XYZ file of C-alpha atoms in Angstrom:
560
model
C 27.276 -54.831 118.881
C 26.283 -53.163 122.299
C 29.716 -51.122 122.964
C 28.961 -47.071 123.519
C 31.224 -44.930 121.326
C 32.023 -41.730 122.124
C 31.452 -39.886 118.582
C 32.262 -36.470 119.667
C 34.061 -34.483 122.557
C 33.500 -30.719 121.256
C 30.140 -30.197 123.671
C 29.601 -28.563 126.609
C 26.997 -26.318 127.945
C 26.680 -23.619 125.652
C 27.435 -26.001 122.423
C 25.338 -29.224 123.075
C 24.683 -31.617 120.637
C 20.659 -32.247 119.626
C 18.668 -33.998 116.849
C 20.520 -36.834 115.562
C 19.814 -38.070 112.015
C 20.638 -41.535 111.082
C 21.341 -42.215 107.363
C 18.963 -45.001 105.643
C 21.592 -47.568 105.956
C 22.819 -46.701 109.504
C 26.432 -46.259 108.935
C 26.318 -41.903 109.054
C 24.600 -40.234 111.962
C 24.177 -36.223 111.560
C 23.895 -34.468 115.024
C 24.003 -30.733 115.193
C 26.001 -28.646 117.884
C 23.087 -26.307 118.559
C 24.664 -22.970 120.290
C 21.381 -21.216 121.960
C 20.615 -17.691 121.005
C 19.997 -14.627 123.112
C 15.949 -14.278 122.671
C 14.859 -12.175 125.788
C 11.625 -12.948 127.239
C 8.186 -11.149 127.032
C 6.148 -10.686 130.074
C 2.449 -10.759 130.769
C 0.566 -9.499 134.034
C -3.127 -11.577 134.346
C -4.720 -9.174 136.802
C -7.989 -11.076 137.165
C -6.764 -14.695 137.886
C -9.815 -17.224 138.107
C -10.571 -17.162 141.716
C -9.166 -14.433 142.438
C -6.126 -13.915 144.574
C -2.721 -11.787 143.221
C -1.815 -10.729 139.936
C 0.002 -13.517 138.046
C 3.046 -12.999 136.041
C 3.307 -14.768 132.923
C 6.665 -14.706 131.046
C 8.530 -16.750 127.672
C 10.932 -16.443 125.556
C 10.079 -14.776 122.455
C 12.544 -13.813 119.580
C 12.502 -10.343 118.405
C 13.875 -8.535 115.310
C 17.776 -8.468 115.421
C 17.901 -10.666 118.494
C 20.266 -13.583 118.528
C 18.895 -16.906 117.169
C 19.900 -20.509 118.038
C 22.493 -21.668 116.234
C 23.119 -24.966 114.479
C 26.923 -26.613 113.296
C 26.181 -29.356 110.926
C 28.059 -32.448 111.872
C 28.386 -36.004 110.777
C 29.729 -38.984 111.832
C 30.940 -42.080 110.474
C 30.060 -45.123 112.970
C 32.770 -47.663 111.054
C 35.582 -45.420 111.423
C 34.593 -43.662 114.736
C 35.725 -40.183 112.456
C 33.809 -37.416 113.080
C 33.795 -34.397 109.961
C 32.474 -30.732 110.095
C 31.759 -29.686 106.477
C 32.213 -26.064 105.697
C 28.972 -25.282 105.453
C 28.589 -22.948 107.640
C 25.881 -22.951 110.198
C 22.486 -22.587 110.337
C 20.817 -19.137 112.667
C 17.407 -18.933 111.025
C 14.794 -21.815 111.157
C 15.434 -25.313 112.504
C 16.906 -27.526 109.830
C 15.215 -29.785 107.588
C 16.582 -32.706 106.705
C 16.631 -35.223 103.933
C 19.012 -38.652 103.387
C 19.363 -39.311 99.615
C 18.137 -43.148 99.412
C 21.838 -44.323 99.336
C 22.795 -42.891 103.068
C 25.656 -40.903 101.023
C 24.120 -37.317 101.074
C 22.389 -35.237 102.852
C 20.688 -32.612 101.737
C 19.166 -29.435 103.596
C 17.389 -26.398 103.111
C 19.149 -22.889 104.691
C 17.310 -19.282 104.203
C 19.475 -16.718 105.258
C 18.870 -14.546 107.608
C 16.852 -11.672 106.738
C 15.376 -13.861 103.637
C 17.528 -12.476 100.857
C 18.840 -15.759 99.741
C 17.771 -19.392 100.011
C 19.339 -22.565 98.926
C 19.112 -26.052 99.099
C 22.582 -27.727 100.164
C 23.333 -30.880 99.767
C 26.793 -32.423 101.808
C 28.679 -35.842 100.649
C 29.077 -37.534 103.581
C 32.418 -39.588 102.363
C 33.844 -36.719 100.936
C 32.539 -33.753 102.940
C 32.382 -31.320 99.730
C 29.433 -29.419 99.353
C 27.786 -27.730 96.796
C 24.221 -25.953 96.200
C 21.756 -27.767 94.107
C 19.702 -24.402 94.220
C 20.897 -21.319 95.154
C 18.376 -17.799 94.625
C 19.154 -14.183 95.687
C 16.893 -11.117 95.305
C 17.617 -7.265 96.593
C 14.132 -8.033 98.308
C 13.108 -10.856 99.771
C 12.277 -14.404 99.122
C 8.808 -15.645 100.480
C 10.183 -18.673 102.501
C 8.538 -18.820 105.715
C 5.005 -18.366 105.691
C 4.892 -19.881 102.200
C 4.766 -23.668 104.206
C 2.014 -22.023 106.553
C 0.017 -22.064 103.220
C -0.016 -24.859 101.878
C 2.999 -23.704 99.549
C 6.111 -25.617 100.085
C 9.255 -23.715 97.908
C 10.913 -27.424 97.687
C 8.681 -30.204 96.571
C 11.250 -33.301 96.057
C 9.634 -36.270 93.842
C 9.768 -39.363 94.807
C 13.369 -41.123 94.046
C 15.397 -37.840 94.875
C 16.191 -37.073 91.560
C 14.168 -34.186 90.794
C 12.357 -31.187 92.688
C 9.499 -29.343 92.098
C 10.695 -25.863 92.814
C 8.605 -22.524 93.280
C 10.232 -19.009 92.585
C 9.049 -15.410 92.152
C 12.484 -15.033 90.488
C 11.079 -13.894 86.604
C 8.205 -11.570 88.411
C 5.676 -13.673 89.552
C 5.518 -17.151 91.160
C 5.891 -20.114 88.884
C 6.862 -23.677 89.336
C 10.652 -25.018 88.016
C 11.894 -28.440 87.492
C 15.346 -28.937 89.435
C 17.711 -31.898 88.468
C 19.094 -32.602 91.581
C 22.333 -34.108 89.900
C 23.058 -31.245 87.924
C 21.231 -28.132 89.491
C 19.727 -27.206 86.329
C 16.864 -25.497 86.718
C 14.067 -25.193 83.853
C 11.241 -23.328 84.080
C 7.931 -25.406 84.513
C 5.267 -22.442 83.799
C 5.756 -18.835 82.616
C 3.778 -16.148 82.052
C 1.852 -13.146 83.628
C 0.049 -14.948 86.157
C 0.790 -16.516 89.740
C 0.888 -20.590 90.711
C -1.274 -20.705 94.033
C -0.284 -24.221 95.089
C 0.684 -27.707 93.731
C -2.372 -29.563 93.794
C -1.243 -33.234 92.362
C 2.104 -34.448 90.562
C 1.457 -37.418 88.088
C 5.302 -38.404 87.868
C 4.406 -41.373 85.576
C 3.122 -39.718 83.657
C 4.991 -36.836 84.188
C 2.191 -33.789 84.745
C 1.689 -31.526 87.470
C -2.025 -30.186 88.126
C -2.199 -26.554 90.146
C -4.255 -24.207 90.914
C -3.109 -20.561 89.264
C -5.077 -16.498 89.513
C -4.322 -14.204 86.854
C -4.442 -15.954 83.819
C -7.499 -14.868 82.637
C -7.355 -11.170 81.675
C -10.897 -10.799 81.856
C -11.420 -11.790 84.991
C -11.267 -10.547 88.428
C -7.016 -11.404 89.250
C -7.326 -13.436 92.106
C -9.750 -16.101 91.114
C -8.605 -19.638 91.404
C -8.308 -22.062 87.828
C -7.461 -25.255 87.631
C -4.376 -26.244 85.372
C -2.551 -29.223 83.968
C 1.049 -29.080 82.439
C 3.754 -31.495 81.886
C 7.067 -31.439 83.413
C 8.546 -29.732 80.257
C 6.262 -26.903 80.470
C 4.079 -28.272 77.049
C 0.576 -29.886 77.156
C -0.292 -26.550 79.322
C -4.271 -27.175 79.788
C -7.137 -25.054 81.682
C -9.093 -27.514 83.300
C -11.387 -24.963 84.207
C -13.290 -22.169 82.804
C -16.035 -19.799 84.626
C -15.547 -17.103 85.904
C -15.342 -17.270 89.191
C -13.207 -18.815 92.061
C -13.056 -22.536 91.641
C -13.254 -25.764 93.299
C -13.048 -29.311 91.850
C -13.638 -33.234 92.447
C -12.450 -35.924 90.532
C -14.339 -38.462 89.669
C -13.008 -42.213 90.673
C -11.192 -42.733 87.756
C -9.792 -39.597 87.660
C -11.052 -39.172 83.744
C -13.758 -36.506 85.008
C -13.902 -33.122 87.288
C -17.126 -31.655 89.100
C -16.285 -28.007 88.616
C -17.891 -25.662 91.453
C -17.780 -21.867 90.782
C -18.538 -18.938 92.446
C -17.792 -15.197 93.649
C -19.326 -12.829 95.577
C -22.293 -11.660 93.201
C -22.671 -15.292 92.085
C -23.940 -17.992 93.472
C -22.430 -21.854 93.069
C -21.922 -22.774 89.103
C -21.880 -26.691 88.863
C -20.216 -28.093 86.140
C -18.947 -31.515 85.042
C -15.799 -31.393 83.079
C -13.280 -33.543 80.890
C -10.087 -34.059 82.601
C -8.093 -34.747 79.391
C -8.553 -31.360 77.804
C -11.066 -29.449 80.214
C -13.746 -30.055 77.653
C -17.215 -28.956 79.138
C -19.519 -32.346 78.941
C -22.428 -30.354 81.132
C -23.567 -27.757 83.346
C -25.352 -29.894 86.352
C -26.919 -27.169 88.358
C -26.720 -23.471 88.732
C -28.381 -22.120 92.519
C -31.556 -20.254 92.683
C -31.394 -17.639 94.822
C -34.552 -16.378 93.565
C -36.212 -16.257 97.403
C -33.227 -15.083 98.388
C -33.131 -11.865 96.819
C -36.831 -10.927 97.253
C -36.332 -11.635 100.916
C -34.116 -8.236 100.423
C -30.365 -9.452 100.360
C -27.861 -7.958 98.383
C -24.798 -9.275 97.501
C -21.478 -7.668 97.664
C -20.718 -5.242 94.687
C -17.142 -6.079 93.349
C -15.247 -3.262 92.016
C -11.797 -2.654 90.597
C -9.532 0.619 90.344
C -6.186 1.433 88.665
C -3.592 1.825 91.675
C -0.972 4.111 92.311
C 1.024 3.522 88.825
C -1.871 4.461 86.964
C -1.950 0.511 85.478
C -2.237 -2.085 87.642
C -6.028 -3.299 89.129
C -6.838 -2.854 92.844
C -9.613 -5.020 93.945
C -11.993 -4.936 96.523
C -15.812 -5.377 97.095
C -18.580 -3.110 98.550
C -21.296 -3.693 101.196
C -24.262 -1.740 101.338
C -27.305 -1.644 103.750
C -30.200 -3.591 103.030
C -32.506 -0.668 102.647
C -29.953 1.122 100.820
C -31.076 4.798 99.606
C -28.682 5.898 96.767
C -30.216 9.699 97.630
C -28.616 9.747 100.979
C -24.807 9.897 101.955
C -23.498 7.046 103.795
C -20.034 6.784 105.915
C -18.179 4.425 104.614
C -15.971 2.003 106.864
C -12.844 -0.035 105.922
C -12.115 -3.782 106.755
C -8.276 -3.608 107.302
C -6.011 -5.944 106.848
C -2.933 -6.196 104.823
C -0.071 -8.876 106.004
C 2.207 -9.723 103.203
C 2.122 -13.191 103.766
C -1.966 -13.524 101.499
C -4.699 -11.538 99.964
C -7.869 -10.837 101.889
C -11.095 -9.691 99.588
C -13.161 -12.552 99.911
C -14.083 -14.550 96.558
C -16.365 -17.333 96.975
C -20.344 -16.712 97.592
C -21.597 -16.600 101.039
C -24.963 -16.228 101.153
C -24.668 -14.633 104.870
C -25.108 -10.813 105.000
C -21.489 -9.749 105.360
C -20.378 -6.889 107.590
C -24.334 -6.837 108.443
C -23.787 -5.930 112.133
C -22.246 -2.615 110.409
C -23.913 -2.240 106.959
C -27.721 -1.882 108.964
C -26.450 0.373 111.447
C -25.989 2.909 107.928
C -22.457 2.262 107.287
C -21.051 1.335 103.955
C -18.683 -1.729 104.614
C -15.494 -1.965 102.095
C -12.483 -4.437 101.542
C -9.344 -3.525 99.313
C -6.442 -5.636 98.862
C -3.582 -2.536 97.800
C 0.017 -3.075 96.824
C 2.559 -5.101 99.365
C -0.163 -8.139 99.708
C 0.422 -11.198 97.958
C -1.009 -13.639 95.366
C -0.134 -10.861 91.924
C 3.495 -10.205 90.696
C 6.159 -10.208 92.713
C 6.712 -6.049 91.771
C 2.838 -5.845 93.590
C 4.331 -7.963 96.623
C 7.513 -6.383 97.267
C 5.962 -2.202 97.815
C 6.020 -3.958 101.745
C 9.848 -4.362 101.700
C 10.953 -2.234 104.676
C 7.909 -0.415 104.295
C 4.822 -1.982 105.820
C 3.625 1.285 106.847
C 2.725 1.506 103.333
C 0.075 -1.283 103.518
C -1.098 -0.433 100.107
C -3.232 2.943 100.840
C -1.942 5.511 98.168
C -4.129 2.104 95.882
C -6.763 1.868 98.455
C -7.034 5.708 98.352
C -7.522 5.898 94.879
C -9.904 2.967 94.737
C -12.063 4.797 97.111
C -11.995 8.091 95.142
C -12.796 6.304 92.175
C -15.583 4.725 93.411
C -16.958 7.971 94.786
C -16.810 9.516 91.383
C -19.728 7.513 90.219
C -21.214 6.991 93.666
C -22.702 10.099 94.947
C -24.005 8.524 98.265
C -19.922 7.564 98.622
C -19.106 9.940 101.283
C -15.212 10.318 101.447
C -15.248 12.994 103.939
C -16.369 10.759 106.674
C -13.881 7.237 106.112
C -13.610 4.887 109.051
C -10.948 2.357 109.513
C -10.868 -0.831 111.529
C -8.562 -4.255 111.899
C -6.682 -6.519 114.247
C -2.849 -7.846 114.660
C -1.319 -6.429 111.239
C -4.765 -4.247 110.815
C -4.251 -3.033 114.099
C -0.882 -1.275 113.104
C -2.401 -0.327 109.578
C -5.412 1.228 110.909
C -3.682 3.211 113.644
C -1.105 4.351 110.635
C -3.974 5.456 108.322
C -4.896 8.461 111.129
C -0.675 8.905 111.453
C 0.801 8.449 107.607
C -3.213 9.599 106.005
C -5.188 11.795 108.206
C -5.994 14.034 105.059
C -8.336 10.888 104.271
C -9.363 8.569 106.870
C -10.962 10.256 110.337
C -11.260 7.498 112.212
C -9.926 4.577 113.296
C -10.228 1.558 115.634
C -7.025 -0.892 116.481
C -7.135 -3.770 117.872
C -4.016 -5.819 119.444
C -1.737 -4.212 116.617
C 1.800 -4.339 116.180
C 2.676 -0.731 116.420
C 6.382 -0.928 116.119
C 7.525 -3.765 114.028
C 11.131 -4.411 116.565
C 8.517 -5.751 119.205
C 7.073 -8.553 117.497
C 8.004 -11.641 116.304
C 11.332 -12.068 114.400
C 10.068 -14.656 111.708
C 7.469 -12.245 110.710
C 9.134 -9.248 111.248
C 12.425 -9.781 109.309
C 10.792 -11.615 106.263
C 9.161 -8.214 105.345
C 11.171 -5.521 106.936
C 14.724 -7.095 106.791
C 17.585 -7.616 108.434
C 19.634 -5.934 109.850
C 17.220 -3.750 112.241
C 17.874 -0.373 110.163
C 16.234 2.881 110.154
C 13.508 1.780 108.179
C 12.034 -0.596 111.331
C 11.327 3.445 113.045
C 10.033 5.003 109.755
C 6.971 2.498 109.635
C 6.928 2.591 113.513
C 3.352 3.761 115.006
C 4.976 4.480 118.375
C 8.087 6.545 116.619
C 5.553 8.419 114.455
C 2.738 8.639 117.504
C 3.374 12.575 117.268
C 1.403 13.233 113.760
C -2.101 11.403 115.218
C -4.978 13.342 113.630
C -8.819 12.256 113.897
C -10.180 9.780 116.444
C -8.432 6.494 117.749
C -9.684 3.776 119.438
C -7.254 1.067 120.758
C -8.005 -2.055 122.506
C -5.761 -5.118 123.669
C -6.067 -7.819 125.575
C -3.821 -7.784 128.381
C -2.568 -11.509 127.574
C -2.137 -11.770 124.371
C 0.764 -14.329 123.452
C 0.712 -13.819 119.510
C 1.605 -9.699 119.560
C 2.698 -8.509 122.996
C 0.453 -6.222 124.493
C 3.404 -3.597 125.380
C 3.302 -2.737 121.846
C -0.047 -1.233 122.151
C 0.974 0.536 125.966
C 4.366 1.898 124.455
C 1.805 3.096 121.863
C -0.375 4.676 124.545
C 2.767 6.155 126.535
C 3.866 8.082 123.223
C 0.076 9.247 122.300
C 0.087 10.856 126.388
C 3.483 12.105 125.828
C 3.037 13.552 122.604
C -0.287 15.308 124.393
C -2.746 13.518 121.746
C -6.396 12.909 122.554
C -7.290 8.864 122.150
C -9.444 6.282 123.817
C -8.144 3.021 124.865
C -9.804 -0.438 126.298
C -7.320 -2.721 128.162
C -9.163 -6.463 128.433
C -8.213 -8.813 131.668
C -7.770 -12.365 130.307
C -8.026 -10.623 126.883
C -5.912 -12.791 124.520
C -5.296 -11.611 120.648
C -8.151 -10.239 119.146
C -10.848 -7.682 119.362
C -11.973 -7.611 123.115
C -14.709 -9.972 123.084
C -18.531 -8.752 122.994
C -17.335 -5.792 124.831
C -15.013 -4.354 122.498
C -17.402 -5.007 119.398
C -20.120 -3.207 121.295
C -17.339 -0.402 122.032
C -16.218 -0.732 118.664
C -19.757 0.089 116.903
C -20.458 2.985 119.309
C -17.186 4.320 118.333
C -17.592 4.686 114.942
C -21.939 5.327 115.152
C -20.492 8.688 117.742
C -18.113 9.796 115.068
C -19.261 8.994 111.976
C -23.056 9.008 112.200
C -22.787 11.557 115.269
C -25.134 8.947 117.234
C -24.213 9.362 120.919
C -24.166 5.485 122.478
C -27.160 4.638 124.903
C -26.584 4.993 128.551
C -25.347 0.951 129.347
C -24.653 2.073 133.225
C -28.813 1.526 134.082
C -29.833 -0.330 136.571
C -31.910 -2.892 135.412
């Protein structure tokens, strides 16, 4: 049949129809009426074009906190009948829709996070009937990790194969855990429990009916964030640890799938080798543990990890320490902070490097730390949500306390002189450290930070300080609180950066001169999002040797 139908006669230019969907058997097409949002655009000056010439203006669109969002009307259409039905679903203003046919072309089923990611549900729409219903529907007075949970590798909605059942993944009992959801019915049962977190779905045996993952925390001896390897069955019995050191683990199956080479390590250990039973974990034989023998006499010390009781007086902070390679416990060293703490992960390495980290800094006579505090993710969701419309917070009445309580048994800890650095996220935490903590941290260095969270990104933004834009948006604001600076601030941005726009750190700058506050500042040309290139790490490391080590930087204007 060539005829054209006309399906639908509501369009125009400010409701267009995009993104058809036919059903499996061709007889139901889904099209959306997509109504475009109000995103205002963010604009970019490149001063030093290649080749020279004039200043070029670069300019997108780029949603912000609160701004309108594109809107989508699920509609569908039956091609027998010519009929056209809009279920009352209601539409669709946060994230494109996903979409998924059940294998009979009768339903369709969809995903929808509301906006400001207090409630999420998968929806699922009879096409012959038009009634709808939610096969999962979750609320929290928080927020529900949806979007950057696909960025890492951690889908919330796993369907099996035949659409019956989903593999679903929840912080709903207080910490994340994997569910079993029958589609049919919407019952949800509860897959694994327990105090510790599901880090990601690494097979699904649905013959056999077993899910293998990789989990932290179970292990109440070990450091919390260390990855095992787990079996269970889709019941939640059989539960099995497939793996066992301690340390941060890796694994290969074998061909058959009946054995696992087992690779663990941390930061003060070097690769464990081990060859495992996949049935019940068993150990059959260690196969190699590294020498590092040559290593060490060669002078290289590895990382020292440490843990503190945060700001409850209970739970474990973590983070590791780097010391100089001629370390001299009779001498005081300044200690510097690697800052970074973004909601969407955890950040303290795990795994053994046998590189000298933070060496650049640690041999200039710093002391080089890493803390991941409260409000970062990968513990229980009560550790997570301390960043709900508070990400000035960014965990430093733990990280505080972590360094004092390292400093109690470390004389050569020097807490009066504590340096601060980081980038993007960092950036805004290690400018707030001198604004919300100047009675700790002296000095700081930011680098292309988001300084008021209403100027970047809405996806971001919103999943972490809600929606609607409310007060709290201007209490964690750098630019609002720019007044309180104490100590020594270094900002730097590159003047086209297209992940964090720049004007957040030059509204920063114009509230710093207005408030009559002392600061430094690099602006990059071409700079794009990060730390300035050589030039800014070389600025960076004079910065903190002048006021930390009092070391005045060489004279770099020389002729040579």
């Amino acid at each position: 049949d060539s005829r054209e139908i006309q399906l639908s006669s509501d369009g125009g230019e400010s409701k267009s129809y995009h993104q058809p969907f036919w059903s499996p058997n061709s007889k139901n097409l889904i099209a959306f009426r997509v109504q475009a949002g109000d995103a205002g655009e963010v604009h970019m000056i490149q001063s030093s074009p290649k080749g020279g010439g004039r200043a070029k203006l670069q300019t997108r669109r780029y949603p912000l906190p609160g701004d309108k969002f594109t809107a989508h009307e699920l509609n569908w259409f039956d091609l027998d009948k010519e009929a056209q039905t809009k279920p009352d679903v209601g539409i669709i203003d946060f994230r494109g829709p996903r979409l998924r046919w059940s294998a009979d072309g009768r339903m369709i089923r969809y995903e929808k996070v509301d906006r400001g990611h207090q409630r999420f549900r998968v929806i699922e729409v009879d096409t012959f009937t038009g009634i709808h219903r939610s096969i999962i529907d979750e609320e929290t007075d928080t927020f529900i990790w949806t979007e950057h949970a696909l960025r890492l590798g951690m889908p919330k909605v796993n369907w099996l194969p035949g659409h019956k059942e989903i593999l679903y993944l929840s912080e709903k009992d207080g910490h994340r855990h994997i569910y079993l959801v029958d589609v049919d019915s919407g019952t949800m049962n509860p897959v694994t429990r327990g105090d510790f977190v599901v880090r990601n779905i690494d097979r699904v045996d649905e013959k056999n009916r077993q899910i293998w993952f990789r989990g932290s925390g179970k292990n109440p001896d070990q450091d919390p964030y260390l990855i095992h390897f787990y079996r269970v069955n889709f019941d939640g019995t059989g539960f099995t640890a497939l793996t066992e050191g301690n340390g941060d683990h890796e694994i290969q199956y074998s061909p058959d799938r009946r054995f696992i080479i087992d690779t663990y390590s941390r930061v003060d250990l070097p690769p464990v080798h081990e060859l495992r039973r996949v049935s019940n974990g068993e150990l059959v034989c260690e196969l190699e543990e590294t020498d590092i023998s040559e290593l060490l006499a060669s002078g290289w010390k590895s990382p020292e990890v440490f843990s503190a009781k945060g700001r409850d007086g209970q739970t474990g902070i973590w983070g590791i320490v780097c010391k100089p390679a001629n370390f001299d416990p009779s001498k005081k060293y300044p200690v510097l902070e690697d800052m970074y703490a973004g909601p969407h992960d955890s950040y303290v390495p795990k795994r053994w490097s046998s590189g000298r980290r933070y060496s650049s800094w640690t041999e200039m006579g710093f002391v080089v730390i890493k803390v991941d505090g409260m409000g970062t993710a990968n513990r229980s969701k009560a550790f997570h949500d301390i960043c709900w419309k508070n990400l000035k917070d960014a965990g430093f009445p733990d990280r505080i306390l972590w360094h004092k309580a390292y400093a109690k048994n470390n004389s050569w800890y020097d807490i009066t002189r504590v340096g601060i650095y980081g980038g993007s996220a960092g950036g805004q935490s290690s400018t707030g450290a001198l604004l919300f903590h100047p009675e700790f941290y002296k000095v700081a260095v930011s680098s292309c930070g988001c300084h008021d969270n209403r100027m970047d990104k809405s996806s971001w933004n919103e999943q972490w300080m809600g929606y609607p834009v409310g007060p709290q948006y201007s209490a964690s604001s750098n630019i609002d609180n720019a007044h309180r600076l104490q100590g020594r601030l270094l900002l730097i941005v590159g003047e086209l950066d297209n992940n964090v726009p720049p004007e957040s750190t030059l509204r920063l700058a114009d509230a710093l001169i207005r408030a009559n506050k002392d600061f430094d500042m690099i602006v990059v040309p071409n700079g794009g999002h990060g730390g300035g290139g050589r030039h800014g790490d070389r600025r960076r490391k004079d910065f903190f040797r002048k006021h930390l080590l009092g070391i005045e930087p060489p004279n770099y204007n020389i002729s040579k």
